[in-house]
PDB file of N, CA and C in Angstrom:
ATOM      1  N   PHE C 846     201.922 193.728 273.206  1.00 93.00           N
ATOM      2  CA  PHE C 846     203.260 193.605 272.707  1.00 93.00           C
ATOM      3  C   PHE C 846     204.344 193.484 273.720  1.00 93.00           C
ATOM      4  N   PHE C 847     204.019 193.886 274.939  1.00 96.00           N
ATOM      5  CA  PHE C 847     205.058 193.801 275.901  1.00 96.00           C
ATOM      6  C   PHE C 847     205.500 192.401 276.285  1.00 96.00           C
ATOM      7  N   LEU C 848     204.472 191.510 276.420  1.00 96.00           N
ATOM      8  CA  LEU C 848     204.811 190.023 276.738  1.00 96.00           C
ATOM      9  C   LEU C 848     205.472 189.417 275.459  1.00 96.00           C
ATOM     10  N   LEU C 849     205.129 189.873 274.336  1.00 97.00           N
ATOM     11  CA  LEU C 849     205.758 189.264 273.064  1.00 97.00           C
ATOM     12  C   LEU C 849     207.269 189.677 273.086  1.00 97.00           C
ATOM     13  N   ARG C 850     207.608 190.901 273.506  1.00 97.00           N
ATOM     14  CA  ARG C 850     209.093 191.384 273.489  1.00 97.00           C
ATOM     15  C   ARG C 850     209.836 190.594 274.691  1.00 97.00           C
ATOM     16  N   ILE C 851     209.090 190.338 275.811  1.00 97.00           N
ATOM     17  CA  ILE C 851     209.810 189.520 276.791  1.00 97.00           C
ATOM     18  C   ILE C 851     210.008 188.167 276.471  1.00 97.00           C
ATOM     19  N   PHE C 852     209.138 187.524 275.804  1.00 98.00           N
ATOM     20  CA  PHE C 852     209.390 186.026 275.325  1.00 98.00           C
ATOM     21  C   PHE C 852     210.338 186.062 274.242  1.00 98.00           C
ATOM     22  N   ALA C 853     210.339 187.022 273.274  1.00 98.00           N
ATOM     23  CA  ALA C 853     211.308 187.054 272.242  1.00 98.00           C
ATOM     24  C   ALA C 853     212.709 187.305 272.880  1.00 98.00           C
ATOM     25  N   GLY C 854     212.844 188.202 273.864  1.00 98.00           N
ATOM     26  CA  GLY C 854     214.046 188.439 274.515  1.00 98.00           C
ATOM     27  C   GLY C 854     214.598 187.151 275.216  1.00 98.00           C
ATOM     28  N   GLN C 855     213.736 186.429 275.866  1.00 98.00           N
ATOM     29  CA  GLN C 855     214.203 185.226 276.506  1.00 98.00           C
ATOM     30  C   GLN C 855     214.628 184.201 275.543  1.00 98.00           C
ATOM     31  N   PHE C 856     213.876 184.084 274.446  1.00 98.00           N
ATOM     32  CA  PHE C 856     214.267 183.103 273.435  1.00 98.00           C
ATOM     33  C   PHE C 856     215.739 183.477 272.813  1.00 98.00           C
ATOM     34  N   LEU C 857     215.890 184.691 272.533  1.00 98.00           N
ATOM     35  CA  LEU C 857     217.166 185.187 271.965  1.00 98.00           C
ATOM     36  C   LEU C 857     218.307 184.990 272.899  1.00 98.00           C
ATOM     37  N   LEU C 858     218.021 185.233 274.220  1.00 97.00           N
ATOM     38  CA  LEU C 858     219.036 185.148 275.267  1.00 97.00           C
ATOM     39  C   LEU C 858     219.470 183.812 275.311  1.00 97.00           C
ATOM     40  N   GLU C 859     218.522 182.852 275.369  1.00 97.00           N
ATOM     41  CA  GLU C 859     218.827 181.423 275.497  1.00 97.00           C
ATOM     42  C   GLU C 859     219.468 180.878 274.258  1.00 97.00           C
ATOM     43  N   SER C 860     219.425 181.601 273.096  1.00 98.00           N
ATOM     44  CA  SER C 860     220.070 181.228 271.927  1.00 98.00           C
ATOM     45  C   SER C 860     221.397 181.902 271.838  1.00 98.00           C
ATOM     46  N   SER C 861     221.847 182.611 272.807  1.00 97.00           N
ATOM     47  CA  SER C 861     223.189 183.347 272.852  1.00 97.00           C
ATOM     48  C   SER C 861     223.124 184.489 271.830  1.00 97.00           C
ATOM     49  N   ARG C 862     222.066 184.976 271.490  1.00 98.00           N
ATOM     50  CA  ARG C 862     221.988 186.164 270.518  1.00 98.00           C
ATOM     51  C   ARG C 862     221.692 187.352 271.475  1.00 98.00           C
ATOM     52  N   TYR C 863     222.719 187.827 272.087  1.00 97.00           N
ATOM     53  CA  TYR C 863     222.632 188.704 273.131  1.00 97.00           C
ATOM     54  C   TYR C 863     222.334 190.124 272.605  1.00 97.00           C
ATOM     55  N   ASP C 864     222.825 190.541 271.515  1.00 97.00           N
ATOM     56  CA  ASP C 864     222.436 191.886 270.957  1.00 97.00           C
ATOM     57  C   ASP C 864     220.946 191.954 270.582  1.00 97.00           C
ATOM     58  N   GLU C 865     220.491 190.952 270.010  1.00 98.00           N
ATOM     59  CA  GLU C 865     219.055 191.011 269.635  1.00 98.00           C
ATOM     60  C   GLU C 865     218.219 190.808 270.903  1.00 98.00           C
ATOM     61  N   ALA C 866     218.626 189.980 271.799  1.00 98.00           N
ATOM     62  CA  ALA C 866     217.917 189.893 273.178  1.00 98.00           C
ATOM     63  C   ALA C 866     217.863 191.205 273.849  1.00 98.00           C
ATOM     64  N   ALA C 867     218.907 191.925 273.938  1.00 98.00           N
ATOM     65  CA  ALA C 867     219.009 193.248 274.487  1.00 98.00           C
ATOM     66  C   ALA C 867     218.004 194.228 273.840  1.00 98.00           C
ATOM     67  N   ALA C 868     217.912 194.184 272.537  1.00 98.00           N
ATOM     68  CA  ALA C 868     217.106 195.132 271.712  1.00 98.00           C
ATOM     69  C   ALA C 868     215.536 194.797 272.105  1.00 98.00           C
ATOM     70  N   GLU C 869     215.204 193.500 272.362  1.00 98.00           N
ATOM     71  CA  GLU C 869     213.855 193.156 272.600  1.00 98.00           C
ATOM     72  C   GLU C 869     213.583 193.524 274.032  1.00 98.00           C
ATOM     73  N   TYR C 870     214.405 193.282 274.902  1.00 98.00           N
ATOM     74  CA  TYR C 870     214.211 193.734 276.319  1.00 98.00           C
ATOM     75  C   TYR C 870     214.220 195.151 276.603  1.00 98.00           C
ATOM     76  N   GLU C 871     215.007 195.854 275.835  1.00 98.00           N
ATOM     77  CA  GLU C 871     214.897 197.371 275.883  1.00 98.00           C
ATOM     78  C   GLU C 871     213.555 197.880 275.367  1.00 98.00           C
ATOM     79  N   THR C 872     213.013 197.308 274.296  1.00 98.00           N
ATOM     80  CA  THR C 872     211.729 197.645 273.857  1.00 98.00           C
ATOM     81  C   THR C 872     210.702 197.301 274.863  1.00 98.00           C
ATOM     82  N   ALA C 873     210.832 196.242 275.551  1.00 98.00           N
ATOM     83  CA  ALA C 873     209.887 195.862 276.634  1.00 98.00           C
ATOM     84  C   ALA C 873     209.919 196.922 277.796  1.00 98.00           C
ATOM     85  N   ALA C 874     211.168 197.301 278.145  1.00 97.00           N
ATOM     86  CA  ALA C 874     211.278 198.317 279.142  1.00 97.00           C
ATOM     87  C   ALA C 874     210.732 199.682 278.761  1.00 97.00           C
ATOM     88  N   GLU C 875     210.738 199.924 277.547  1.00 97.00           N
ATOM     89  CA  GLU C 875     210.141 201.199 277.000  1.00 97.00           C
ATOM     90  C   GLU C 875     208.591 201.043 277.065  1.00 97.00           C
ATOM     91  N   LEU C 876     208.093 199.888 276.778  1.00 97.00           N
ATOM     92  CA  LEU C 876     206.643 199.751 276.790  1.00 97.00           C
ATOM     93  C   LEU C 876     206.106 199.744 278.255  1.00 97.00           C
ATOM     94  N   ALA C 877     206.940 199.283 279.240  1.00 97.00           N
ATOM     95  CA  ALA C 877     206.600 199.169 280.583  1.00 97.00           C
ATOM     96  C   ALA C 877     207.634 199.874 281.514  1.00 97.00           C
ATOM     97  N   PRO C 878     207.776 201.171 281.418  1.00 95.00           N
ATOM     98  CA  PRO C 878     208.935 201.855 281.972  1.00 95.00           C
ATOM     99  C   PRO C 878     209.065 201.600 283.564  1.00 95.00           C
ATOM    100  N   ASP C 879     207.984 201.228 284.187  1.00 96.00           N
ATOM    101  CA  ASP C 879     207.909 201.086 285.725  1.00 96.00           C
ATOM    102  C   ASP C 879     208.082 199.611 286.045  1.00 96.00           C
ATOM    103  N   ASP C 880     208.235 198.736 285.087  1.00 96.00           N
ATOM    104  CA  ASP C 880     208.383 197.344 285.431  1.00 96.00           C
ATOM    105  C   ASP C 880     209.790 196.903 285.692  1.00 96.00           C
ATOM    106  N   VAL C 881     210.186 196.750 286.958  1.00 94.00           N
ATOM    107  CA  VAL C 881     211.523 196.642 287.283  1.00 94.00           C
ATOM    108  C   VAL C 881     212.094 195.309 286.726  1.00 94.00           C
ATOM    109  N   ASP C 882     211.222 194.242 286.536  1.00 94.00           N
ATOM    110  CA  ASP C 882     211.829 193.054 285.914  1.00 94.00           C
ATOM    111  C   ASP C 882     212.196 193.323 284.338  1.00 94.00           C
ATOM    112  N   ALA C 883     211.425 194.025 283.719  1.00 96.00           N
ATOM    113  CA  ALA C 883     211.645 194.412 282.365  1.00 96.00           C
ATOM    114  C   ALA C 883     212.952 195.168 282.292  1.00 96.00           C
ATOM    115  N   VAL C 884     213.122 196.100 283.231  1.00 96.00           N
ATOM    116  CA  VAL C 884     214.417 196.954 283.253  1.00 96.00           C
ATOM    117  C   VAL C 884     215.613 196.071 283.516  1.00 96.00           C
ATOM    118  N   LEU C 885     215.556 195.124 284.441  1.00 94.00           N
ATOM    119  CA  LEU C 885     216.539 194.261 284.788  1.00 94.00           C
ATOM    120  C   LEU C 885     216.969 193.345 283.731  1.00 94.00           C
ATOM    121  N   ASN C 886     215.920 192.833 283.023  1.00 96.00           N
ATOM    122  CA  ASN C 886     216.120 192.000 281.828  1.00 96.00           C
ATOM    123  C   ASN C 886     216.949 192.686 280.885  1.00 96.00           C
ATOM    124  N   ALA C 887     216.641 193.940 280.521  1.00 97.00           N
ATOM    125  CA  ALA C 887     217.454 194.723 279.620  1.00 97.00           C
ATOM    126  C   ALA C 887     218.781 194.950 280.111  1.00 97.00           C
ATOM    127  N   ALA C 888     218.895 195.256 281.255  1.00 95.00           N
ATOM    128  CA  ALA C 888     220.332 195.441 281.835  1.00 95.00           C
ATOM    129  C   ALA C 888     221.227 194.258 281.746  1.00 95.00           C
ATOM    130  N   ASN C 889     220.681 193.059 282.129  1.00 94.00           N
ATOM    131  CA  ASN C 889     221.398 191.789 282.008  1.00 94.00           C
ATOM    132  C   ASN C 889     221.728 191.396 280.618  1.00 94.00           C
ATOM    133  N   ALA C 890     220.786 191.578 279.679  1.00 96.00           N
ATOM    134  CA  ALA C 890     221.013 191.277 278.290  1.00 96.00           C
ATOM    135  C   ALA C 890     222.119 192.192 277.674  1.00 96.00           C
ATOM    136  N   LEU C 891     221.957 193.391 278.069  1.00 96.00           N
ATOM    137  CA  LEU C 891     222.968 194.478 277.542  1.00 96.00           C
ATOM    138  C   LEU C 891     224.438 194.072 278.043  1.00 96.00           C
ATOM    139  N   ARG C 892     224.466 193.657 279.356  1.00 94.00           N
ATOM    140  CA  ARG C 892     225.751 193.278 279.965  1.00 94.00           C
ATOM    141  C   ARG C 892     226.311 192.126 279.236  1.00 94.00           C
ATOM    142  N   GLN C 893     225.495 191.057 278.992  1.00 95.00           N
ATOM    143  CA  GLN C 893     225.929 189.909 278.255  1.00 95.00           C
ATOM    144  C   GLN C 893     226.370 190.250 276.764  1.00 95.00           C
ATOM    145  N   ALA C 894     225.773 191.227 276.240  1.00 96.00           N
ATOM    146  CA  ALA C 894     226.149 191.705 274.786  1.00 96.00           C
ATOM    147  C   ALA C 894     227.422 192.498 274.921  1.00 96.00           C
ATOM    148  N   GLY C 895     227.821 192.813 276.131  1.00 95.00           N
ATOM    149  CA  GLY C 895     229.086 193.699 276.323  1.00 95.00           C
ATOM    150  C   GLY C 895     228.815 195.130 276.168  1.00 95.00           C
ATOM    151  N   ILE C 896     227.653 195.543 276.244  1.00 96.00           N
ATOM    152  CA  ILE C 896     227.239 196.968 276.123  1.00 96.00           C
ATOM    153  C   ILE C 896     227.004 197.536 277.536  1.00 96.00           C
ATOM    154  N   ASN C 897     228.208 197.558 278.273  1.00 93.00           N
ATOM    155  CA  ASN C 897     228.210 197.862 279.669  1.00 93.00           C
ATOM    156  C   ASN C 897     227.677 199.255 280.052  1.00 93.00           C
ATOM    157  N   SER C 898     228.065 200.311 279.325  1.00 93.00           N
ATOM    158  CA  SER C 898     227.670 201.594 279.598  1.00 93.00           C
ATOM    159  C   SER C 898     226.164 201.718 279.610  1.00 93.00           C
ATOM    160  N   LYS C 899     225.551 201.041 278.631  1.00 95.00           N
ATOM    161  CA  LYS C 899     224.139 201.124 278.558  1.00 95.00           C
ATOM    162  C   LYS C 899     223.365 200.226 279.578  1.00 95.00           C
ATOM    163  N   ALA C 900     224.102 199.101 279.919  1.00 94.00           N
ATOM    164  CA  ALA C 900     223.547 198.203 280.955  1.00 94.00           C
ATOM    165  C   ALA C 900     223.580 198.959 282.306  1.00 94.00           C
ATOM    166  N   GLU C 901     224.657 199.687 282.532  1.00 91.00           N
ATOM    167  CA  GLU C 901     224.756 200.449 283.830  1.00 91.00           C
ATOM    168  C   GLU C 901     223.496 201.331 283.985  1.00 91.00           C
ATOM    169  N   LYS C 902     223.122 202.042 282.880  1.00 94.00           N
ATOM    170  CA  LYS C 902     221.989 202.965 282.967  1.00 94.00           C
ATOM    171  C   LYS C 902     220.697 202.247 283.406  1.00 94.00           C
ATOM    172  N   PHE C 903     220.501 201.055 282.836  1.00 95.00           N
ATOM    173  CA  PHE C 903     219.288 200.171 283.169  1.00 95.00           C
ATOM    174  C   PHE C 903     219.407 199.635 284.668  1.00 95.00           C
ATOM    175  N   TYR C 904     220.659 199.305 285.121  1.00 92.00           N
ATOM    176  CA  TYR C 904     220.734 198.869 286.497  1.00 92.00           C
ATOM    177  C   TYR C 904     220.371 199.991 287.432  1.00 92.00           C
ATOM    178  N   ARG C 905     220.946 201.284 287.007  1.00 91.00           N
ATOM    179  CA  ARG C 905     220.667 202.507 287.952  1.00 91.00           C
ATOM    180  C   ARG C 905     219.148 202.718 287.906  1.00 91.00           C
ATOM    181  N   ARG C 906     218.519 202.621 286.646  1.00 94.00           N
ATOM    182  CA  ARG C 906     217.136 202.740 286.708  1.00 94.00           C
ATOM    183  C   ARG C 906     216.252 201.712 287.500  1.00 94.00           C
ATOM    184  N   ALA C 907     216.783 200.514 287.564  1.00 92.00           N
ATOM    185  CA  ALA C 907     216.138 199.429 288.405  1.00 92.00           C
ATOM    186  C   ALA C 907     216.260 199.887 289.819  1.00 92.00           C
ATOM    187  N   VAL C 908     217.323 200.262 290.247  1.00 90.00           N
ATOM    188  CA  VAL C 908     217.534 200.868 291.594  1.00 90.00           C
ATOM    189  C   VAL C 908     216.634 201.955 291.962  1.00 90.00           C
ATOM    190  N   LEU C 909     216.407 202.823 291.074  1.00 91.00           N
ATOM    191  CA  LEU C 909     215.501 204.000 291.350  1.00 91.00           C
ATOM    192  C   LEU C 909     214.028 203.548 291.368  1.00 91.00           C
ATOM    193  N   LEU C 910     213.713 202.519 290.642  1.00 93.00           N
ATOM    194  CA  LEU C 910     212.320 201.953 290.668  1.00 93.00           C
ATOM    195  C   LEU C 910     212.057 201.205 291.917  1.00 93.00           C
ATOM    196  N   GLN C 911     213.040 200.429 292.395  1.00 91.00           N
ATOM    197  CA  GLN C 911     212.970 199.591 293.599  1.00 91.00           C
ATOM    198  C   GLN C 911     214.246 199.716 294.337  1.00 91.00           C
ATOM    199  N   PRO C 912     214.276 200.780 295.317  1.00 86.00           N
ATOM    200  CA  PRO C 912     215.475 201.053 296.028  1.00 86.00           C
ATOM    201  C   PRO C 912     216.100 199.974 296.891  1.00 86.00           C
ATOM    202  N   ASN C 913     215.176 198.942 297.289  1.00 84.00           N
ATOM    203  CA  ASN C 913     215.644 197.873 298.151  1.00 84.00           C
ATOM    204  C   ASN C 913     216.023 196.701 297.265  1.00 84.00           C
ATOM    205  N   ILE C 914     216.169 196.825 295.951  1.00 80.00           N
ATOM    206  CA  ILE C 914     216.466 195.736 295.100  1.00 80.00           C
ATOM    207  C   ILE C 914     217.899 195.191 295.428  1.00 80.00           C
ATOM    208  N   THR C 915     218.007 193.871 295.218  1.00 77.00           N
ATOM    209  CA  THR C 915     219.380 193.244 295.372  1.00 77.00           C
ATOM    210  C   THR C 915     219.930 193.017 294.054  1.00 77.00           C
ATOM    211  N   ILE C 916     220.962 193.535 293.684  1.00 72.00           N
ATOM    212  CA  ILE C 916     221.679 193.290 292.457  1.00 72.00           C
ATOM    213  C   ILE C 916     222.879 192.439 292.678  1.00 72.00           C
ATOM    214  N   LYS C 917     223.045 191.498 291.894  1.00 63.00           N
ATOM    215  CA  LYS C 917     224.253 190.590 292.119  1.00 63.00           C
ATOM    216  C   LYS C 917     225.536 191.339 292.039  1.00 63.00           C
ATOM    217  N   SER C 918     226.489 190.947 292.785  1.00 47.00           N
ATOM    218  CA  SER C 918     227.760 191.703 292.902  1.00 47.00           C
ATOM    219  C   SER C 918     228.408 191.945 291.511  1.00 47.00           C
ATOM    220  N   ASP C 919     228.233 190.892 290.708  1.00 54.00           N
ATOM    221  CA  ASP C 919     228.943 191.190 289.362  1.00 54.00           C
ATOM    222  C   ASP C 919     228.232 192.127 288.464  1.00 54.00           C
ATOM    223  N   GLN C 920     226.916 192.111 288.696  1.00 56.00           N
ATOM    224  CA  GLN C 920     226.068 193.227 287.935  1.00 56.00           C
ATOM    225  C   GLN C 920     226.318 194.497 288.594  1.00 56.00           C
ATOM    226  N   GLY C 921     226.257 194.652 289.851  1.00 54.00           N
ATOM    227  CA  GLY C 921     226.563 195.808 290.582  1.00 54.00           C
ATOM    228  C   GLY C 921     227.854 196.424 290.411  1.00 54.00           C
ATOM    229  N   SER C 922     228.894 195.549 289.916  1.00 59.00           N
ATOM    230  CA  SER C 922     230.245 196.107 289.802  1.00 59.00           C
ATOM    231  C   SER C 922     230.246 197.228 288.742  1.00 59.00           C
ATOM    232  N   LEU C 923     229.338 197.135 287.841  1.00 59.00           N
ATOM    233  CA  LEU C 923     229.139 198.136 286.845  1.00 59.00           C
ATOM    234  C   LEU C 923     228.853 199.459 287.452  1.00 59.00           C
ATOM    235  N   LEU C 924     228.053 199.505 288.460  1.00 58.00           N
ATOM    236  CA  LEU C 924     227.667 200.686 289.009  1.00 58.00           C
ATOM    237  C   LEU C 924     228.896 201.362 289.766  1.00 58.00           C
ATOM    238  N   SER C 925     229.707 200.493 290.348  1.00 53.00           N
ATOM    239  CA  SER C 925     230.771 201.064 291.138  1.00 53.00           C
ATOM    240  C   SER C 925     231.993 201.415 290.321  1.00 53.00           C
ATOM    241  N   THR C 926     232.222 200.665 289.151  1.00 48.00           N
ATOM    242  CA  THR C 926     233.430 200.901 288.368  1.00 48.00           C
ATOM    243  C   THR C 926     233.186 201.824 287.200  1.00 48.00           C
ATOM    244  N   GLY C 927     231.980 201.827 286.683  1.00 49.00           N
ATOM    245  CA  GLY C 927     231.650 202.567 285.535  1.00 49.00           C
ATOM    246  C   GLY C 927     232.315 201.939 284.289  1.00 49.00           C
ATOM    247  N   ASP C 928     232.545 200.607 284.328  1.00 49.00           N
ATOM    248  CA  ASP C 928     233.216 199.826 283.273  1.00 49.00           C
ATOM    249  C   ASP C 928     232.265 200.002 282.006  1.00 49.00           C
ATOM    250  N   SER C 929     232.994 200.168 280.840  1.00 46.00           N
ATOM    251  CA  SER C 929     232.256 200.283 279.610  1.00 46.00           C
ATOM    252  C   SER C 929     232.721 199.441 278.459  1.00 46.00           C
TER     253      SER C 929
END
């Protein structure tokens, strides 16, 4: 089910259906909580959906999973500003 959620999220994201994509990626991240890519996909989709406070939580989780991760400055700005 994990890959199905990833593929569905990707399709929905490419279709500009950000809320639905975020939900699929969030489910994928729940199915594989240690998969940093799944967590980042959820964070990015949530950000594109404008759900910044939740996106911030996923970005923070990604950093905890992989402390040396590089997050783009526009994504990381949520971590420093707490924008919601």
